[in-house]
Amino acid sequence: MDSDTSRVSRPSSPDVERIFLAAMKKTVHGFSGAVSSTQGDSPTDIPADLRSLSSNDDDDTLSLKMLSKKDRKLLSENELQSIRLKINSRERKRMHDLNVAMDGLREVMPYAHGPSVRKLSKIATLLLARNYILMLSSSLEEMKRLEMRRLLGEVSVGVGGVNAGPVPRLLLAGGWPLISGPSHLLLSPESLLTTAASSSSTPSHSTAKCTILSPGHVEAPLAPVQWSSVGAPGEGSLCPCSVCRLPRFGHPSSVPRFPK
DNA sequence: TAGGCCATCTGGTCCT
DNA sequence: AGGACCAGATGGCCTA
């Protein structure tokens, strides 16, 4: 939410409660008409449940089914309202906490944060986070392996050439924020999702246009990197970009669209 | 205008 | 018993 400037947040909990209570008050006095943008806030919805409570206690569609008939009869309409509002409030808080956690996850993800960049959707955030973790794990494994080789005196250290030494190719390429940190990467969300979406494509050559980095980025040829140890079976297809080498998802239909 | 994304409500289930 | 969690339904907002 913090980086999202194109969307307006829904009314906060206090507003919802205020609108609901106002609607209830109006309903009692014969109110008719729309009040809120949300379903349950509409005086034609929640009051309907409450009306059913007052008009027919044996109706199976009664709200607050968790209450026994005895309890329902003992509770006044206002008490039932209070319970329902309390439950709704808890649920809103729960979802709000979930969104806060999602925002926290977005903050550490390697994509551009700013007013001009649309916020990652929830599903995109989760998919990207998974990819990111897999990439970091793989890089760590490669670093460990190369360090072991260095200690054994098998590899000479060098940078930039074919014999790049014990630095993971991914790090040398600088395609992910292991060196500069997430805030230094300005990845467009669209390009990130393009990576996840094109799972069935196969890199034709190592100079393929990068779908992770900023549009137009083309990486110099590199030898293929083994990602076979990354990800679940069937998820081994890679980004055509020789920088990223990201494992991809096996279900393109589950990958969300990312509007500009 | 269709589709994607989201917030909210709601009822059911599980857990403490 | 009360709260957490979940999924379905619904409707609003936004973009292509």
Tab-separated table of C-alpha atoms (C1' of nucleotides) in Angstrom:
chain	number	residue	atom	x	y	z
A	1	MET	CA	0.000	0.000	0.000
A	2	ASP	CA	2.789	2.343	0.773
A	3	SER	CA	4.150	2.415	-2.722
A	4	ASP	CA	0.832	2.255	-4.455
A	5	THR	CA	-0.265	5.577	-5.802
A	6	SER	CA	-2.691	4.390	-8.421
A	7	ARG	CA	-5.035	2.640	-6.066
A	8	VAL	CA	-6.919	4.147	-3.226
A	9	SER	CA	-7.107	2.120	-0.089
A	10	ARG	CA	-10.450	0.897	1.064
A	11	PRO	CA	-12.005	2.582	4.031
A	12	SER	CA	-10.300	1.754	7.252
A	13	SER	CA	-11.998	-0.186	9.969
A	14	PRO	CA	-13.319	2.762	11.942
A	15	ASP	CA	-14.949	4.150	8.810
A	16	VAL	CA	-16.578	0.854	8.046
A	17	GLU	CA	-17.916	0.575	11.517
A	18	ARG	CA	-19.121	4.141	11.430
A	19	ILE	CA	-20.848	3.635	8.110
A	20	PHE	CA	-22.361	0.395	9.268
A	21	LEU	CA	-23.681	1.894	12.443
A	22	ALA	CA	-25.005	4.867	10.532
A	23	ALA	CA	-26.695	2.536	8.100
A	24	MET	CA	-28.207	0.569	10.922
A	25	LYS	CA	-29.459	3.711	12.507
A	26	LYS	CA	-31.008	4.798	9.245
A	27	THR	CA	-32.519	1.376	8.707
A	28	VAL	CA	-34.357	1.622	11.956
A	29	HIS	CA	-35.859	4.872	10.759
A	30	GLY	CA	-36.787	3.579	7.345
A	31	PHE	CA	-33.605	4.330	5.469
A	32	SER	CA	-33.286	3.255	1.864
A	33	GLY	CA	-30.338	3.879	-0.401
A	34	ALA	CA	-26.694	3.034	-0.912
A	35	VAL	CA	-24.187	4.182	1.626
A	36	SER	CA	-20.959	2.309	1.222
A	37	SER	CA	-18.856	0.699	-1.434
A	38	THR	CA	-18.610	-2.603	0.332
A	39	GLN	CA	-21.121	-5.336	0.365
A	40	GLY	CA	-21.626	-5.749	4.023
A	41	ASP	CA	-21.782	-2.084	4.608
A	42	SER	CA	-24.836	-1.747	2.491
A	43	PRO	CA	-27.899	-1.224	4.605
A	44	THR	CA	-29.711	-3.610	2.318
A	45	ASP	CA	-27.446	-6.492	3.259
A	46	ILE	CA	-26.550	-6.714	6.897
A	47	PRO	CA	-29.845	-5.336	8.027
A	48	ALA	CA	-31.434	-8.051	5.933
A	49	ASP	CA	-29.808	-10.620	8.169
A	50	LEU	CA	-30.903	-8.770	11.195
A	51	ARG	CA	-34.393	-8.381	9.832
A	52	SER	CA	-34.537	-12.108	9.310
A	53	LEU	CA	-33.474	-12.565	12.874
A	54	SER	CA	-36.303	-10.495	14.098
A	55	SER	CA	-38.892	-11.831	11.701
A	56	ASN	CA	-38.204	-15.551	11.686
A	57	ASP	CA	-35.990	-17.203	14.252
A	58	ASP	CA	-36.307	-20.649	12.642
A	59	ASP	CA	-34.833	-19.584	9.303
A	60	ASP	CA	-31.780	-21.673	8.415
A	61	THR	CA	-30.234	-18.686	6.725
A	62	LEU	CA	-29.979	-16.796	9.917
A	63	SER	CA	-26.739	-15.044	10.453
A	64	LEU	CA	-24.781	-15.893	13.544
A	65	LYS	CA	-25.523	-19.544	13.141
A	66	MET	CA	-22.865	-20.230	15.674
A	67	LEU	CA	-25.323	-19.225	18.284
A	68	SER	CA	-27.869	-21.712	19.500
A	69	LYS	CA	-31.537	-20.862	19.153
A	70	LYS	CA	-31.646	-20.392	22.867
A	71	ASP	CA	-28.760	-17.977	22.693
A	72	ARG	CA	-30.325	-16.112	19.817
A	73	LYS	CA	-33.550	-15.696	21.670
A	74	LEU	CA	-31.674	-14.476	24.701
A	75	LEU	CA	-29.693	-11.970	22.720
A	76	SER	CA	-31.250	-8.745	21.688
A	77	GLU	CA	-30.906	-7.422	18.197
A	78	ASN	CA	-28.364	-4.919	19.397
A	79	GLU	CA	-26.354	-7.663	21.031
A	80	LEU	CA	-26.365	-9.655	17.819
A	81	GLN	CA	-25.229	-6.591	15.963
A	82	SER	CA	-22.478	-6.112	18.465
A	83	ILE	CA	-21.288	-9.676	18.041
A	84	ARG	CA	-21.333	-9.436	14.290
A	85	LEU	CA	-19.457	-6.157	14.345
A	86	LYS	CA	-16.903	-7.647	16.689
A	87	ILE	CA	-16.368	-10.632	14.422
A	88	ASN	CA	-16.118	-8.433	11.363
A	89	SER	CA	-13.647	-6.178	13.105
A	90	ARG	CA	-11.440	-9.095	14.036
A	91	GLU	CA	-11.486	-10.343	10.494
A	92	ARG	CA	-10.597	-6.934	9.137
A	93	LYS	CA	-7.729	-6.688	11.587
A	94	ARG	CA	-6.530	-10.115	10.602
A	95	MET	CA	-6.552	-9.215	6.937
A	96	HIS	CA	-4.905	-5.900	7.701
A	97	ASP	CA	-2.099	-7.672	9.549
A	98	LEU	CA	-1.724	-9.985	6.611
A	99	ASN	CA	-1.395	-7.011	4.290
A	100	VAL	CA	1.168	-5.411	6.573
A	101	ALA	CA	3.211	-8.575	6.378
A	102	MET	CA	2.802	-8.575	2.624
A	103	ASP	CA	4.064	-5.004	2.476
A	104	GLY	CA	7.035	-6.031	4.567
A	105	LEU	CA	7.778	-8.740	2.079
A	106	ARG	CA	7.493	-6.309	-0.823
A	107	GLU	CA	9.968	-3.994	0.836
A	108	VAL	CA	12.727	-6.587	0.722
A	109	MET	CA	11.959	-7.815	-2.751
A	110	PRO	CA	14.279	-6.772	-5.563
A	111	TYR	CA	12.004	-4.635	-7.590
A	112	ALA	CA	11.623	-0.931	-7.960
A	113	HIS	CA	9.934	0.890	-5.125
A	114	GLY	CA	8.617	4.282	-5.936
A	115	PRO	CA	5.649	6.428	-6.759
A	116	SER	CA	5.963	5.689	-10.450
A	117	VAL	CA	5.989	1.945	-10.009
A	118	ARG	CA	2.905	-0.015	-9.316
A	119	LYS	CA	2.955	-2.174	-6.252
A	120	LEU	CA	3.316	-5.887	-6.740
A	121	SER	CA	0.104	-7.774	-6.376
A	122	LYS	CA	-0.133	-10.288	-3.576
A	123	ILE	CA	0.271	-13.294	-5.790
A	124	ALA	CA	3.112	-11.631	-7.655
A	125	THR	CA	4.828	-10.843	-4.381
A	126	LEU	CA	4.620	-14.436	-3.245
A	127	LEU	CA	5.813	-15.835	-6.556
A	128	LEU	CA	8.666	-13.389	-6.774
A	129	ALA	CA	9.654	-14.057	-3.181
A	130	ARG	CA	9.805	-17.748	-3.901
A	131	ASN	CA	11.982	-17.164	-6.950
A	132	TYR	CA	14.188	-14.834	-4.979
A	133	ILE	CA	14.714	-17.337	-2.194
A	134	LEU	CA	15.558	-20.047	-4.684
A	135	MET	CA	18.023	-17.779	-6.396
A	136	LEU	CA	19.691	-16.791	-3.131
A	137	SER	CA	19.914	-20.393	-2.045
A	138	SER	CA	21.482	-21.377	-5.308
A	139	SER	CA	23.963	-18.544	-5.178
A	140	LEU	CA	24.925	-19.517	-1.664
A	141	GLU	CA	25.471	-23.085	-2.705
A	142	GLU	CA	27.586	-21.998	-5.635
A	143	MET	CA	29.649	-19.742	-3.432
A	144	LYS	CA	30.229	-22.564	-0.998
A	145	ARG	CA	31.245	-24.883	-3.776
A	146	LEU	CA	33.612	-22.400	-5.352
A	147	GLU	CA	35.121	-21.483	-2.033
A	148	MET	CA	35.775	-25.134	-1.388
A	149	ARG	CA	37.465	-25.409	-4.730
A	150	ARG	CA	39.536	-22.336	-3.992
A	151	LEU	CA	40.661	-23.764	-0.694
A	152	LEU	CA	41.680	-26.865	-2.517
A	153	GLY	CA	43.711	-24.765	-4.909
A	154	GLU	CA	41.838	-25.805	-7.960
A	155	VAL	CA	40.609	-22.458	-9.189
A	156	SER	CA	42.349	-19.199	-9.910
A	157	VAL	CA	40.620	-15.983	-9.015
A	158	GLY	CA	39.706	-13.604	-11.763
A	159	VAL	CA	36.914	-11.297	-12.670
A	160	GLY	CA	35.157	-10.586	-15.892
A	161	GLY	CA	36.607	-13.251	-18.074
A	162	VAL	CA	35.592	-16.724	-18.967
A	163	ASN	CA	37.524	-18.002	-15.977
A	164	ALA	CA	35.777	-15.806	-13.531
A	165	GLY	CA	37.047	-17.484	-10.405
A	166	PRO	CA	35.152	-18.383	-7.278
A	167	VAL	CA	32.501	-15.760	-7.647
A	168	PRO	CA	29.101	-16.974	-8.689
A	169	ARG	CA	28.258	-15.948	-12.197
A	170	LEU	CA	25.089	-14.427	-10.925
A	171	LEU	CA	26.969	-12.136	-8.593
A	172	LEU	CA	29.458	-11.130	-11.217
A	173	ALA	CA	26.660	-10.198	-13.512
A	174	GLY	CA	25.083	-8.104	-10.804
A	175	GLY	CA	21.645	-9.118	-11.856
A	176	TRP	CA	20.377	-9.526	-8.330
A	177	PRO	CA	20.936	-7.477	-5.250
A	178	LEU	CA	23.437	-9.648	-3.472
A	179	ILE	CA	25.993	-6.933	-3.869
A	180	SER	CA	24.162	-3.677	-4.085
A	181	GLY	CA	21.059	-4.522	-2.112
A	182	PRO	CA	17.425	-4.480	-3.116
A	183	SER	CA	17.055	-0.740	-3.041
A	184	HIS	CA	19.620	-0.327	-5.760
A	185	LEU	CA	17.788	-2.454	-8.222
A	186	LEU	CA	15.196	-0.760	-10.297
A	187	LEU	CA	13.377	-3.687	-11.753
A	188	SER	CA	10.078	-2.985	-13.331
A	189	PRO	CA	7.303	-5.155	-11.948
A	190	GLU	CA	6.232	-5.893	-15.461
A	191	SER	CA	9.588	-7.355	-16.342
A	192	LEU	CA	9.604	-9.403	-13.189
A	193	LEU	CA	6.332	-10.980	-14.015
A	194	THR	CA	7.314	-11.507	-17.573
A	195	THR	CA	9.958	-13.767	-16.180
A	196	ALA	CA	7.491	-15.819	-14.279
A	197	ALA	CA	4.965	-15.887	-17.048
A	198	SER	CA	7.027	-17.231	-19.914
A	199	SER	CA	7.698	-20.601	-18.439
A	200	SER	CA	7.455	-22.589	-21.604
A	201	SER	CA	10.010	-20.668	-23.575
A	202	THR	CA	13.503	-21.951	-24.047
A	203	PRO	CA	16.524	-19.713	-24.312
A	204	SER	CA	17.589	-19.663	-27.914
A	205	HIS	CA	20.957	-18.228	-27.093
A	206	SER	CA	22.730	-16.679	-24.177
A	207	THR	CA	22.288	-13.131	-25.373
A	208	ALA	CA	18.549	-13.209	-24.992
A	209	LYS	CA	16.878	-10.041	-23.901
A	210	CYS	CA	16.603	-9.881	-20.160
A	211	THR	CA	13.118	-10.162	-18.789
A	212	ILE	CA	14.158	-9.452	-15.227
A	213	LEU	CA	16.307	-6.421	-15.574
A	214	SER	CA	15.202	-3.114	-16.946
A	215	PRO	CA	13.720	-3.184	-20.450
A	216	GLY	CA	16.293	-3.270	-23.152
A	217	HIS	CA	18.993	-4.831	-21.091
A	218	VAL	CA	20.990	-7.392	-23.003
A	219	GLU	CA	23.613	-9.418	-21.322
A	220	ALA	CA	26.841	-10.533	-22.880
A	221	PRO	CA	27.139	-14.207	-23.705
A	222	LEU	CA	27.844	-16.520	-20.831
A	223	ALA	CA	28.099	-20.211	-20.576
A	224	PRO	CA	24.975	-21.874	-19.279
A	225	VAL	CA	24.622	-22.047	-15.551
A	226	GLN	CA	23.406	-25.190	-13.955
A	227	TRP	CA	20.209	-24.590	-12.038
A	228	SER	CA	19.178	-28.153	-11.900
A	229	SER	CA	19.441	-28.180	-8.145
A	230	VAL	CA	17.124	-25.250	-7.807
A	231	GLY	CA	13.423	-25.544	-7.428
A	232	ALA	CA	11.007	-28.372	-7.550
A	233	PRO	CA	10.953	-30.945	-10.332
A	234	GLY	CA	9.567	-29.543	-13.507
A	235	GLU	CA	10.528	-26.009	-12.657
A	236	GLY	CA	13.903	-25.986	-14.262
A	237	SER	CA	13.262	-23.709	-17.190
A	238	LEU	CA	15.270	-20.552	-17.024
A	239	CYS	CA	15.060	-16.917	-17.850
A	240	PRO	CA	16.635	-16.436	-21.270
A	241	CYS	CA	18.738	-13.701	-19.790
A	242	SER	CA	22.182	-14.984	-19.003
A	243	VAL	CA	22.324	-12.619	-16.056
A	244	CYS	CA	19.385	-13.778	-14.148
A	245	ARG	CA	19.146	-17.496	-14.695
A	246	LEU	CA	16.015	-17.582	-12.710
A	247	PRO	CA	14.146	-20.802	-12.330
A	248	ARG	CA	10.620	-20.481	-13.502
A	249	PHE	CA	7.234	-21.634	-12.507
A	250	GLY	CA	5.565	-24.511	-14.141
A	251	HIS	CA	2.074	-23.093	-14.263
A	252	PRO	CA	1.782	-20.053	-16.491
A	253	SER	CA	-1.926	-19.897	-15.879
A	254	SER	CA	-1.283	-19.170	-12.237
A	255	VAL	CA	0.959	-16.252	-12.964
A	256	PRO	CA	-0.820	-12.967	-12.632
A	257	ARG	CA	-0.962	-10.279	-15.206
A	258	PHE	CA	0.976	-7.184	-14.355
A	259	PRO	CA	-0.492	-3.987	-15.693
A	260	LYS	CA	1.707	-0.986	-16.317
B	1	DT	C1'	-16.487	-3.171	-21.233
B	2	DA	C1'	-14.092	-7.264	-19.510
B	3	DG	C1'	-10.915	-8.853	-16.466
B	4	DG	C1'	-7.735	-8.399	-12.550
B	5	DC	C1'	-7.134	-7.121	-7.962
B	6	DC	C1'	-8.781	-5.985	-3.725
B	7	DA	C1'	-11.577	-5.231	0.790
B	8	DT	C1'	-15.164	-6.799	3.293
B	9	DC	C1'	-18.733	-9.776	5.100
B	10	DT	C1'	-20.105	-14.206	6.292
B	11	DG	C1'	-20.495	-18.962	7.825
B	12	DG	C1'	-17.974	-23.056	8.752
B	13	DT	C1'	-14.195	-25.493	10.964
B	14	DC	C1'	-10.388	-26.078	13.981
B	15	DC	C1'	-7.729	-24.983	17.951
B	16	DT	C1'	-6.689	-23.446	22.694
C	1	DA	C1'	-16.572	-20.600	24.620
C	2	DG	C1'	-14.001	-17.595	22.094
C	3	DG	C1'	-10.751	-16.654	18.723
C	4	DA	C1'	-8.067	-17.799	14.529
C	5	DC	C1'	-8.227	-19.349	10.103
C	6	DC	C1'	-10.264	-20.301	5.762
C	7	DA	C1'	-12.998	-20.031	1.570
C	8	DG	C1'	-16.973	-18.317	-0.967
C	9	DA	C1'	-19.652	-14.389	-2.297
C	10	DT	C1'	-20.066	-9.722	-3.445
C	11	DG	C1'	-19.132	-5.322	-5.167
C	12	DG	C1'	-15.866	-1.348	-6.081
C	13	DC	C1'	-11.818	0.460	-8.484
C	14	DC	C1'	-8.638	0.450	-12.122
C	15	DT	C1'	-6.538	-0.638	-16.572
C	16	DA	C1'	-6.111	-2.438	-21.259
